[in-house]
Coordinates of C-alpha atoms in Angstrom, one line a residue:
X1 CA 0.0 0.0 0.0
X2 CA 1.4 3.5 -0.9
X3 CA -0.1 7.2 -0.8
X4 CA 1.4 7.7 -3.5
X5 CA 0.2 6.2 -7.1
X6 CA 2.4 4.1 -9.3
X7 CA 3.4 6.4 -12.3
X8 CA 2.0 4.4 -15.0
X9 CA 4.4 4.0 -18.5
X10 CA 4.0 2.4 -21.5
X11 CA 4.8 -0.8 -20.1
X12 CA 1.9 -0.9 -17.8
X13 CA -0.8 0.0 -20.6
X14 CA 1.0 -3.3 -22.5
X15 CA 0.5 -5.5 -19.7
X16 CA -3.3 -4.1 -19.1
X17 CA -4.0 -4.4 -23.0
X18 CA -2.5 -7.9 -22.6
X19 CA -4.3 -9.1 -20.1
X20 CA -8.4 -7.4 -20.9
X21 CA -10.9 -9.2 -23.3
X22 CA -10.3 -7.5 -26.3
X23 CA -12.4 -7.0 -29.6
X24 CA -13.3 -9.1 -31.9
X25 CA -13.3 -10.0 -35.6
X26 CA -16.2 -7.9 -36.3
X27 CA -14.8 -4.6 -34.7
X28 CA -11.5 -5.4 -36.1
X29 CA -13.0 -5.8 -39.8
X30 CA -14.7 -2.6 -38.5
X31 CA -11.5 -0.5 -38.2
X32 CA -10.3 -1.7 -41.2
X33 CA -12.9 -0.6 -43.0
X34 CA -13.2 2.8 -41.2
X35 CA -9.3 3.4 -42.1
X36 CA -9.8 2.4 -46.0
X37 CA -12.9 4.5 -46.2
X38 CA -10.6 7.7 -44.9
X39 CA -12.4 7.8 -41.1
X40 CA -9.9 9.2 -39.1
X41 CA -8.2 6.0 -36.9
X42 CA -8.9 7.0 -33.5
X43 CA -10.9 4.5 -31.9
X44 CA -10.3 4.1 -28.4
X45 CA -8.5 1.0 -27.0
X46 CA -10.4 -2.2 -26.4
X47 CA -9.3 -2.3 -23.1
X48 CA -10.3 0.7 -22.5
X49 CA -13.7 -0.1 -24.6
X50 CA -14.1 -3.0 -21.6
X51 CA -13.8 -0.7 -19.0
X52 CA -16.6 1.0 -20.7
X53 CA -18.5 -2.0 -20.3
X54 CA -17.9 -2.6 -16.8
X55 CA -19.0 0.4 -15.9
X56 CA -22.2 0.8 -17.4
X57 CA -22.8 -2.8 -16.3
X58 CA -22.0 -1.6 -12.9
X59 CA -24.2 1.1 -13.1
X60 CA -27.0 -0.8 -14.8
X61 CA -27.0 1.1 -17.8
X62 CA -30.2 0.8 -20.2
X63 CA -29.9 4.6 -22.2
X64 CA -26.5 5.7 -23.0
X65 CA -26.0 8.9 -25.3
X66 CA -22.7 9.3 -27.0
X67 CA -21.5 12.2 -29.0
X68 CA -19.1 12.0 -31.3
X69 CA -19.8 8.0 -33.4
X70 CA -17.6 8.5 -36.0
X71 CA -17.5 4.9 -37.4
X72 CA -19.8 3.2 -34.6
X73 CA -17.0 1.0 -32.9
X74 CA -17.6 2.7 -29.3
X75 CA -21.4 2.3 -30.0
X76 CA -21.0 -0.8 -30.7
X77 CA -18.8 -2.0 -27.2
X78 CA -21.3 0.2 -25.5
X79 CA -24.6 -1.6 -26.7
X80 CA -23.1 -5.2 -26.0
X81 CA -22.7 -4.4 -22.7
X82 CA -26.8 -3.1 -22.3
X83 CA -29.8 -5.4 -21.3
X84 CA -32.4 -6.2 -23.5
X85 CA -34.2 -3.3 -24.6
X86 CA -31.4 -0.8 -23.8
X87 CA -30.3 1.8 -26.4
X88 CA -27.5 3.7 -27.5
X89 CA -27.8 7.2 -29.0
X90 CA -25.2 8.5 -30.7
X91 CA -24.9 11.8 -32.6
X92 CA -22.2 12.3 -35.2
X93 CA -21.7 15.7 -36.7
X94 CA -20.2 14.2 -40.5
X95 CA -22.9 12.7 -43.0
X96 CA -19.9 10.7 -43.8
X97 CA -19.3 9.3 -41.1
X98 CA -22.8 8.7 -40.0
X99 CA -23.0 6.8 -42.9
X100 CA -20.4 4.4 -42.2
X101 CA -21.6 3.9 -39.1
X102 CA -25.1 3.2 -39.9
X103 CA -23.6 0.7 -42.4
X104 CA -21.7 -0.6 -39.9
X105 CA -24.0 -1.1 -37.1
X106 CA -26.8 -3.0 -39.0
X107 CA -24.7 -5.6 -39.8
X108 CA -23.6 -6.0 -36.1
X109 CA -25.8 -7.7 -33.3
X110 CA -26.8 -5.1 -31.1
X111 CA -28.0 -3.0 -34.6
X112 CA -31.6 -2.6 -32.7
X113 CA -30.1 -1.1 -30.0
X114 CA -27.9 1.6 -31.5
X115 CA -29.5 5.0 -33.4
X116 CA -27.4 7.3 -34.9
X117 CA -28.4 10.9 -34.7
X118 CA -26.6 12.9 -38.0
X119 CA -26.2 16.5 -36.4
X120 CA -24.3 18.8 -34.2
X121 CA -23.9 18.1 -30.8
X122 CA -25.0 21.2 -29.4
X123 CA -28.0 21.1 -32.0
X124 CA -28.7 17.8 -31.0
X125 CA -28.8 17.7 -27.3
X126 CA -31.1 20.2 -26.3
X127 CA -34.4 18.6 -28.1
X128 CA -33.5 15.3 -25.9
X129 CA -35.6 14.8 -22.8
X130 CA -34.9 15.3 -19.1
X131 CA -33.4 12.7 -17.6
X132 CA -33.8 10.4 -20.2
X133 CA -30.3 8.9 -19.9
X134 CA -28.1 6.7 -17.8
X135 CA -24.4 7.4 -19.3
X136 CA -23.1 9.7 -20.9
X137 CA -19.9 8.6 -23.1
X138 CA -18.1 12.1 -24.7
X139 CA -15.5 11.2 -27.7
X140 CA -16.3 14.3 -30.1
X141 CA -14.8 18.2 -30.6
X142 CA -12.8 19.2 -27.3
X143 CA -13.8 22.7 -27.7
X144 CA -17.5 21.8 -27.2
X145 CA -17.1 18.9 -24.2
X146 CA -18.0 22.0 -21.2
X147 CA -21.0 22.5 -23.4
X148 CA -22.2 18.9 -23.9
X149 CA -21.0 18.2 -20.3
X150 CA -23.7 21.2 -19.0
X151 CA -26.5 19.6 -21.3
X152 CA -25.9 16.5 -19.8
X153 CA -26.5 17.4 -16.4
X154 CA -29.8 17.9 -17.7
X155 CA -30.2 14.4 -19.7
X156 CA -28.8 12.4 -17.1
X157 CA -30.8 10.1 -14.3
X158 CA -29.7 10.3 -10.5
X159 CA -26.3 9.1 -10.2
X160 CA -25.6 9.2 -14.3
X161 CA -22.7 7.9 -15.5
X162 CA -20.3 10.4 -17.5
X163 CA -17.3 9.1 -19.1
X164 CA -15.4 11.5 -21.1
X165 CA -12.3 10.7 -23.7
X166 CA -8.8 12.1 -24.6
X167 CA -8.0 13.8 -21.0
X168 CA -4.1 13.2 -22.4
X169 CA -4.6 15.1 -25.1
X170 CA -3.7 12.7 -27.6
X171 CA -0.8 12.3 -25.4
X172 CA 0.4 15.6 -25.5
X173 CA -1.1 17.3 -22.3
X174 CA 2.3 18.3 -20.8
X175 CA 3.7 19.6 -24.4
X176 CA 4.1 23.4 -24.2
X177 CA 4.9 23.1 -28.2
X178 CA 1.6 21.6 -29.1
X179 CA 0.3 23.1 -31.7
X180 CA -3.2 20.8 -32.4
X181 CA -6.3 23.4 -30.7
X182 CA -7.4 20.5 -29.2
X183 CA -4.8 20.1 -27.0
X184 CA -5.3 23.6 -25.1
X185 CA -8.8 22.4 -25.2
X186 CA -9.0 19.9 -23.7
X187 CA -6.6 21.3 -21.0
X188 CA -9.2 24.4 -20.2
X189 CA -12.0 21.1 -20.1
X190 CA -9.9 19.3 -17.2
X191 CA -9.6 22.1 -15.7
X192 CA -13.1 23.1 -16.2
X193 CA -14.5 19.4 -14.7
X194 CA -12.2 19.6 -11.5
X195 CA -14.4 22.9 -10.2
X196 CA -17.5 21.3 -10.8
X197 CA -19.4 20.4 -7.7
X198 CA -22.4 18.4 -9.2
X199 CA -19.8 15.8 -10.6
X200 CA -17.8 13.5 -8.8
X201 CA -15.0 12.8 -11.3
X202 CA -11.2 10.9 -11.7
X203 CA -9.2 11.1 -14.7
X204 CA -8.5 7.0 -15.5
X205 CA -5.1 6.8 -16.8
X206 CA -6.5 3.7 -19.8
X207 CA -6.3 4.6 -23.6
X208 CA -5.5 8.1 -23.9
X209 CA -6.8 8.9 -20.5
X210 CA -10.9 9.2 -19.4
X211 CA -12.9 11.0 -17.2
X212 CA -14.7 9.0 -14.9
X213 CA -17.6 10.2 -12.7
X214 CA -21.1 10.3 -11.0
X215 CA -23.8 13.2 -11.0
X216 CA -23.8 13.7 -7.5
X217 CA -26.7 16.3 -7.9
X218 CA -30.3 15.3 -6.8
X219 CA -31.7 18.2 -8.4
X220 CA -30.5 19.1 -11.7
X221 CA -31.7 22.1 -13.8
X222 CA -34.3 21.8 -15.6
X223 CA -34.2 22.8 -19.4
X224 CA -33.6 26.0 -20.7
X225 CA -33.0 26.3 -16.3
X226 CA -29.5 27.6 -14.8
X227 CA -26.7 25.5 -14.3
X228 CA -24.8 26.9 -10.8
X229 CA -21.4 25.3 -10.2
X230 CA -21.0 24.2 -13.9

């Protein structure tokens, strides 16, 4: 036991990867497909894709909203892991690669449990209903996570779920010569989440790091409502 956490390296995300259920031949054909047809490849990790899993598992998870599908693959990990009857809602902002996913999906077998909503994000999430949502799984433009994050307060059920990718920054959090605008982005975003008292959040060092929390907020705003604290 230690106060102090081991500092994790590339040696340790080996091992972990190593050693989780990884993804299989359908997901893999997947990314193949999503790299031929020009999709950016940034997918996260199956291992951290199982943690996903676990977690909405854990929380019981039957409605999950996503924003940012791009070719479906989270979707996809996400649905598997929902009871019969869950759902997944995903909104993608490229026809593209709503497309693909859409292709994608109804071949897979969760394809009744997955709907892709083509739009923007902040377009999007204010016609959903109130607290109509378990989890909440962010993987889309950094500049716009604060503003999906305050939505969700909204969307989400007691004790929601909110998982939110890229807290490394691509791995380049700590490089002052960055020049990607996501990376200062996302930096103001961490920042944002750790002042935020109506979310009890960890950044999970897995894949390219990942917010982890819990509305701790028994009465959220209502919609078109203030949002103190966040």
């Amino acid at each position: 036991m230690s106060d102090v956490s081991t500092p994790v390296t590339a040696a340790h995300f080996a091992y972990v990867a190593a050693r989780t259920r990884g993804e299989d031949a359908f997901l893999r054909d997947l990314r193949t497909a999503a790299k031929d047809a020009g999709l950016p490849p940034i997918h996260i990790a199956p291992e951290q894709a199982s943690l996903v899993q676990i977690l909405l598992k854990l929380r019981g998870a039957r409605d999950v909203l996503e924003v940012g599908t791009l070719g479906g693959y989270s979707a996809i990990w996400m649905a598997r892991a929902l009871p019969e009857g869950g759902r997944v809602v995903t909104v993608e902002a490229s026809p593209k690669h709503a497309a693909f996913a859409r292709a994608w999906i109804a071949r897979s077998d969760v394809a009744r449990r997955i709907e892709v909503v083509e739009g923007l994000g902040a377009e999007a999430l204010p016609k959903l209903a109130d607290r109509s949502f378990d989890a909440l799984f962010l993987d889309a433009d950094k500049a716009g996570y604060a503003g999906y994050l305050a939505e969700a307060r909204r969307l989400l059920r007691p004790r929601g779920l909110v998982m939110t990718d890229n807290a490394f920054a691509f791995g380049r959090l700590f490089d002052a010569r960055a020049t990607d605008r996501e990376v200062p982005a996302v930096r103001a975003f961490n920042d944002h989440v750790a002042t935020l008292d109506w979310l009890h959040a960890v950044i999970t060092p897995i894949g390219d790091g990942m917010w982890t929390g819990v509305v701790d907020d028994p009465s959220p705003p209502a919609r078109g409502g203030p949002s103190p604290g966040g």
